[in-house]
Coordinates of C-alpha atoms in Angstrom, one line a residue:
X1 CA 0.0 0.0 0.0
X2 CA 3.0 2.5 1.1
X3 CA 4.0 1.4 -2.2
X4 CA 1.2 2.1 -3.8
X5 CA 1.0 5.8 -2.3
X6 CA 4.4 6.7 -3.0
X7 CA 4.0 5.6 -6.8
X8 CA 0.3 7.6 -7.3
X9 CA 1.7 11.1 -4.8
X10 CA 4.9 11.3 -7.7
X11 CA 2.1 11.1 -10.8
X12 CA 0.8 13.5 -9.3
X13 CA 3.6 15.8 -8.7
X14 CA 4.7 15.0 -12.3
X15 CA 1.3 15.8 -14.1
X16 CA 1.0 19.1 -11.8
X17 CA 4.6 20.3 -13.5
X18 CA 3.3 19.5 -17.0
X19 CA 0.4 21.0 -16.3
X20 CA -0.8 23.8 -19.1
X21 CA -0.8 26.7 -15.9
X22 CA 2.9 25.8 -15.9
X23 CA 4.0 25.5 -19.3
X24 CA 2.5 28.8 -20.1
X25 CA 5.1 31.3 -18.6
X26 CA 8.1 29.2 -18.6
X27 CA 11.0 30.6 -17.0
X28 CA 13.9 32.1 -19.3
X29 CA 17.3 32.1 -18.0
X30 CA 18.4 34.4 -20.6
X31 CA 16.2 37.2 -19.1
X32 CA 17.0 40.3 -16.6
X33 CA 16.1 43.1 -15.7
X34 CA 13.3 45.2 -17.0
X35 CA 12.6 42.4 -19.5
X36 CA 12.2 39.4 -16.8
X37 CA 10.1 41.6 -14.8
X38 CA 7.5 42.1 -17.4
X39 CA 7.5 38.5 -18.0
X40 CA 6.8 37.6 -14.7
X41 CA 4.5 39.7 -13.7
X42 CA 3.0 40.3 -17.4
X43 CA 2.8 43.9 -16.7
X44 CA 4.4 46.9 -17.9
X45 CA 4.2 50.2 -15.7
X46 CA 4.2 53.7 -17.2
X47 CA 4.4 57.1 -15.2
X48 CA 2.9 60.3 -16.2
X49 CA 2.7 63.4 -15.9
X50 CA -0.5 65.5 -15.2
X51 CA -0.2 68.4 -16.4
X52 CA 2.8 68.9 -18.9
X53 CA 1.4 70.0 -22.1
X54 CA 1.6 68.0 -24.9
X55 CA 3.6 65.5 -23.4
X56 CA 1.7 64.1 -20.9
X57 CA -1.4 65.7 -19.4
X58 CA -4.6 65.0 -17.9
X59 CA -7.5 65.1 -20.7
X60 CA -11.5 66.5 -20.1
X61 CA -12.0 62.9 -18.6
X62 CA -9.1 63.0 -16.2
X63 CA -7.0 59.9 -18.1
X64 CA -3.4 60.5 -20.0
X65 CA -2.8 61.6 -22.8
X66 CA 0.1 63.4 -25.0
X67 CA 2.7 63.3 -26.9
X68 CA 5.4 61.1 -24.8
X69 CA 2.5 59.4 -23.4
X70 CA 1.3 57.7 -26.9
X71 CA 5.8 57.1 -27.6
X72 CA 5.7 55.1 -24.5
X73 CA 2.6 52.9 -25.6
X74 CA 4.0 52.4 -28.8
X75 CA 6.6 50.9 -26.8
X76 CA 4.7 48.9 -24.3
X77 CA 3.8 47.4 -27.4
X78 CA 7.4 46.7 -28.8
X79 CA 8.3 44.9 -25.7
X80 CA 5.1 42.5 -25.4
X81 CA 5.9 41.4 -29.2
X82 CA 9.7 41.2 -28.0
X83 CA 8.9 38.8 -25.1
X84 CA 6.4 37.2 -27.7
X85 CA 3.5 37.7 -24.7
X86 CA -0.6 37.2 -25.6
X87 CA -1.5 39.8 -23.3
X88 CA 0.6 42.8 -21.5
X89 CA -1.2 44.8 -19.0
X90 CA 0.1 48.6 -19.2
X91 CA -0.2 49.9 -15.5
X92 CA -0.3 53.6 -15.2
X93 CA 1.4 55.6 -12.1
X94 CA 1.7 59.2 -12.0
X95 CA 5.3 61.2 -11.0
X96 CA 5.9 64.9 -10.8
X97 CA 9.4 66.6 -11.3
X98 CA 10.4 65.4 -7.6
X99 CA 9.3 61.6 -8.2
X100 CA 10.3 60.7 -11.5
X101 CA 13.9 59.9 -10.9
X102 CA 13.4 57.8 -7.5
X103 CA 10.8 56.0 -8.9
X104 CA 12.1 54.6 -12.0
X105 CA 15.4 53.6 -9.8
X106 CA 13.4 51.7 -7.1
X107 CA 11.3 50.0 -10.4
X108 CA 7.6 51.3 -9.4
X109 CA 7.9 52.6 -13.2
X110 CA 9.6 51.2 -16.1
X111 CA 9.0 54.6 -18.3
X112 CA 8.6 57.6 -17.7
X113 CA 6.7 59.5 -20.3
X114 CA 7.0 63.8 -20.0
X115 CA 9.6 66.7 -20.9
X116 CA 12.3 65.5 -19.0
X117 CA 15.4 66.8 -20.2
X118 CA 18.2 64.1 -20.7
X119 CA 21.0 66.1 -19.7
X120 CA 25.0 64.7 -18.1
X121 CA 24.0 64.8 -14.4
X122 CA 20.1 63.2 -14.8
X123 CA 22.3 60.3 -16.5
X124 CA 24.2 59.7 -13.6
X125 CA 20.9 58.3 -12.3
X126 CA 18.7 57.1 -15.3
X127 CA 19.3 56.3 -19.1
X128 CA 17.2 57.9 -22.0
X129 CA 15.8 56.3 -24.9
X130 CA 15.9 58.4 -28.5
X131 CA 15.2 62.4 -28.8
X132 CA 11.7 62.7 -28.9
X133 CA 11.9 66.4 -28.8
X134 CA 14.3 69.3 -29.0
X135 CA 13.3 72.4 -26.8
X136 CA 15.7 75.4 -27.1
X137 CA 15.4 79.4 -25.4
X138 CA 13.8 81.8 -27.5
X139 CA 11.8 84.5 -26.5
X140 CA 7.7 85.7 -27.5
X141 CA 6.6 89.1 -28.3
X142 CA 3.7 91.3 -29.6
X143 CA 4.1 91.1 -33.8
X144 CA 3.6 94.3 -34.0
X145 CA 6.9 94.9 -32.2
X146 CA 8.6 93.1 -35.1
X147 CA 11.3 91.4 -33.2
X148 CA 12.4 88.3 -34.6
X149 CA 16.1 88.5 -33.7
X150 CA 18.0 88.3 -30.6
X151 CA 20.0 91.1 -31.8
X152 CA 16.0 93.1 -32.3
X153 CA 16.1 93.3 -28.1
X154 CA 18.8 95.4 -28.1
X155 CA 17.9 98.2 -25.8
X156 CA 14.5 96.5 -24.7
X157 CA 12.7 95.4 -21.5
X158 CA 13.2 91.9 -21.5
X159 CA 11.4 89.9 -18.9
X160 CA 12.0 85.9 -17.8
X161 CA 11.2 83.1 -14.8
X162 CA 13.4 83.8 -12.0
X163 CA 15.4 80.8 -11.1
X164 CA 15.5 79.6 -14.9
X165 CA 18.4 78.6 -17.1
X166 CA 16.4 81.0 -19.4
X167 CA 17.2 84.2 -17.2
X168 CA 20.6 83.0 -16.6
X169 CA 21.3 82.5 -20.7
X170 CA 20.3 85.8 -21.5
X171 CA 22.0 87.4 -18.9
X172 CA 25.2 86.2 -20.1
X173 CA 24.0 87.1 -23.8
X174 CA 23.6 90.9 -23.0
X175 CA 26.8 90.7 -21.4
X176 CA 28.6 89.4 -23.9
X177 CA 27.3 91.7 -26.7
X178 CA 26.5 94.8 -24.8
X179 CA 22.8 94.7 -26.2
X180 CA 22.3 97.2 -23.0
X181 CA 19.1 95.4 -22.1
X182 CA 17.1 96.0 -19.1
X183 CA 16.5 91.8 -17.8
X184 CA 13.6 91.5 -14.9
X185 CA 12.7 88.4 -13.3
X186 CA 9.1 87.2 -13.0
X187 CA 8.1 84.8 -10.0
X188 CA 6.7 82.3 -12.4
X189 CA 5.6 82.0 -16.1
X190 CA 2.2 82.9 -16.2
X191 CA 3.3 86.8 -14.5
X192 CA 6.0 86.9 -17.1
X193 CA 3.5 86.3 -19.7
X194 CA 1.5 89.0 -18.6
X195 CA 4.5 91.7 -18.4
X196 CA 5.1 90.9 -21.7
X197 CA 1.3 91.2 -22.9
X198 CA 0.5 94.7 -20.7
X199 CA 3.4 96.3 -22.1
X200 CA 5.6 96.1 -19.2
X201 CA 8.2 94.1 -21.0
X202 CA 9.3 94.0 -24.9
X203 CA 10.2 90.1 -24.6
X204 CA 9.4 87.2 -22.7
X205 CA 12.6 84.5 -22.9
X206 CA 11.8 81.3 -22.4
X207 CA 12.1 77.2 -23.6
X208 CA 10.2 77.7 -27.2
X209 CA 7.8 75.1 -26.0
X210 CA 6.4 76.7 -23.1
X211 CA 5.9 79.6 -24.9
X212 CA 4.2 77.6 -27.8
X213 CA 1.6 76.6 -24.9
X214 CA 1.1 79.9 -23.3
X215 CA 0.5 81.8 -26.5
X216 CA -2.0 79.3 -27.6
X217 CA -3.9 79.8 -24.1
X218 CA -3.9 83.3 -24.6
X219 CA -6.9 85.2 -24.9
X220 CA -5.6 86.4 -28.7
X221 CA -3.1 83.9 -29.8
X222 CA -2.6 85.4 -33.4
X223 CA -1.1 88.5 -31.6
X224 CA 2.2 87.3 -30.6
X225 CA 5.1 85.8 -32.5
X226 CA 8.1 83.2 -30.8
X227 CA 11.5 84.2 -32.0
X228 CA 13.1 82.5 -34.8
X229 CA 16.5 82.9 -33.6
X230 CA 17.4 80.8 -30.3
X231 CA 19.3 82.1 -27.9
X232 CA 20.8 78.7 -26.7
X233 CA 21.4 75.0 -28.2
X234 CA 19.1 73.1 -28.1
X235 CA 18.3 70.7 -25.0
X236 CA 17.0 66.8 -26.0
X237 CA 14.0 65.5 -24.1
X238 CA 13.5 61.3 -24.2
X239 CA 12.0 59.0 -22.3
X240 CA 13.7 57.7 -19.1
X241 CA 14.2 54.2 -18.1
X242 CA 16.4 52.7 -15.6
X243 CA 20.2 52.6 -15.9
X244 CA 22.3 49.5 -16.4
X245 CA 19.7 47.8 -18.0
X246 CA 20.9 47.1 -21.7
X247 CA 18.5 44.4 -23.1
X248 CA 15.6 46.7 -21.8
X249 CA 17.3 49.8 -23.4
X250 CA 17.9 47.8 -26.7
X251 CA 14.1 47.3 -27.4
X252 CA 13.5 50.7 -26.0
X253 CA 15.8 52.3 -28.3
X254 CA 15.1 49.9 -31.2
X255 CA 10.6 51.2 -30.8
X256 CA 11.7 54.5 -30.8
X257 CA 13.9 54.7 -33.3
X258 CA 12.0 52.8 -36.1
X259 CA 9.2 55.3 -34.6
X260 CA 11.0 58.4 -35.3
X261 CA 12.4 57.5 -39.1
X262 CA 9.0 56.4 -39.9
X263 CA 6.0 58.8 -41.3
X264 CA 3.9 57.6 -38.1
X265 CA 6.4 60.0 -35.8
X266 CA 6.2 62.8 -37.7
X267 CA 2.2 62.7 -38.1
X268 CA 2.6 62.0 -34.5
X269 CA 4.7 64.8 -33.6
X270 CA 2.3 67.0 -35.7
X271 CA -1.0 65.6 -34.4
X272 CA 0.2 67.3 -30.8
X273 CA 2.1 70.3 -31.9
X274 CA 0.4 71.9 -35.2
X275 CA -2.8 70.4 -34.4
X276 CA -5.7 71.3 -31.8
X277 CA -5.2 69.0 -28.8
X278 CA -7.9 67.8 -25.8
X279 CA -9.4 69.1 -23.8
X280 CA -9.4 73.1 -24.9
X281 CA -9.2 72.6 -28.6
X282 CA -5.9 75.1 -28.4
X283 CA -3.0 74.6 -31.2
X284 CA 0.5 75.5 -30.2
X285 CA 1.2 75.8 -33.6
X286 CA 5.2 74.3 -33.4
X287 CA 5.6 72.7 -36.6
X288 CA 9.0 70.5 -36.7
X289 CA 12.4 72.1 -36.5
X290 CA 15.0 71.2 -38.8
X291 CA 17.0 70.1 -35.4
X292 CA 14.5 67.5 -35.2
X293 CA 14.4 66.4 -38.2
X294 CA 17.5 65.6 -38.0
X295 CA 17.0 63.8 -34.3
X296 CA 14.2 61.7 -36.4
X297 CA 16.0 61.0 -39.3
X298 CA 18.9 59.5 -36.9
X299 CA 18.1 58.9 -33.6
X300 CA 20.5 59.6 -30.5
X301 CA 19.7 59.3 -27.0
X302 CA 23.0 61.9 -26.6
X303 CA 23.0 64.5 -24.0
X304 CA 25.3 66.4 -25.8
X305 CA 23.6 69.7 -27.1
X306 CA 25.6 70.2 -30.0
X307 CA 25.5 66.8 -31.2
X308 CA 21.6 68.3 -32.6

């Protein structure tokens, strides 16, 4: 009988280890990282921003949506078809500009999907996936001013964010050329707007982008004109993952760049910058640079300003 038992107790075990539960999710050896935690869990988790036009924002019906938030789905779906999965469950998590760093390092994300500038330092702590955008200082003015030119401020009221690269950059330009302008700092953008709009400024200098979104909030958007000239290099925003994670980064970068050189990234890049976006119907009206076109046409995820 012990027999018996003993013989029946290892069918068992057998049959339960060939079962189709089992055989469904085996393990792979050759996985780590990123990549073995999506296939263990089946899930992939995305965090966004609330409230960083068009890159990732809240919509009318409180749920993501932008720019960097549609790159990172496309990418959700490059790594289910790379792990060769039936189903991948995309988890969402919001971050701000305090969060988005620790939590990709202690893996409660896997991307983070906003305008967050890949820069020297930020890689000390996370890697970046391909340029998805170029952002670069420039200032915004009344059209009927007619300055287009950095040189054009020359003896103007320039305003700009106190606290900003932006302030500091054009400091050093009217320094260095002896344009004899007269700089004041605003406590945030929205009053710097305004100085610029009452007349109590000639200029507003700011990242082009920001600029794109506040003259497109405005109450008369047609009235003001961003700078053609930029008055610094431009600055890369991507996509951050977590560092030291090369087979991740390798279907990360692989998504993004068949992305960019395809025509789906540019009708994607205009759909949120030329286009009118959710939920106010506004158009910022930033058609492509031929910076980014450049970033498309060969993809980089280099920090290095002047390799755009």
């Amino acid at each position: 009988m012990r027999l018996k038992a003993a013989l029946l107790l290892s069918a068992l075990v057998a049959a339960t280890a060939c079962s189709p539960a089992r055989a469904q999710n085996p393990a792979d050896p050759n996985l780590t990282g990123t990549l073995k935690k999506v296939k263990d869990t089946g899930a992939l988790t995305i965090g966004y921003r609330d409230a960083s036009v068009p890159f990732s924002y809240l919509d009318g019906n409180q749920k993501p949506v932008g720019y960097a938030y549609e790159i990172c789905l496309k990418v959700a779906d490059a790594v289910k078809a790379h792990l060769k999965l039936d189903k991948l469950d995309v988890r969402l998590n919001p971050v701000t500009s305090a969060t988005r760093i620790p939590l990709i390092a202690n893996g409660t994300i896997d991307l983070e999907c906003g305008s967050t500038t890949n820069n020297a330092d930020r890689q000390k702590q996370a890697a970046f996936t391909n340029t998805h955008f170029l952002t670069a200082t420039r200032f915004v003015a009344k059209k009927e001013k007619g300055l287009d030119k950095t040189d054009d401020l020359k003896g103007r009221t320039v305003v700009s964010t106190s606290g900003t690269t932006n302030i500091r950059q054009i400091n050093e330009i009217n320094a260095a050329r002896g344009l004899g302008m007269r700089i004041l700092p605003a406590k945030d953008h929205a009053e710097a707007f305004l100085m610029m709009e009452t007349g109590r400024a000639d200029a507003f200098v700011m990242d082009d982008v920001l600029l794109a979104a506040l003259v497109a909030g405005s109450k008369a958007p047609e009235a003001y004109t961003i700078s053609s000239e930029a008055q610094s290099q431009p600055e890369p925003y991507g996509i951050m993952l977590r560092k030291d994670d090369a087979p991740f980064k390798a279907v990360v970068d692989a998504a993004t760049a068949a992305l960019y050189k395809s025509p789906e990234g540019k009708a994607l890049y205009d759909k949120w910058f030329t286009q009118a976006i959710p939920p106010r119907g506004i158009n910022l009206k930033l058609p492509m640079s031929e910076p980014m076109r450049k970033a498309f046409a060969n993809p980089s995820d280099s920090a290095d300003p002047a390799a755009y």
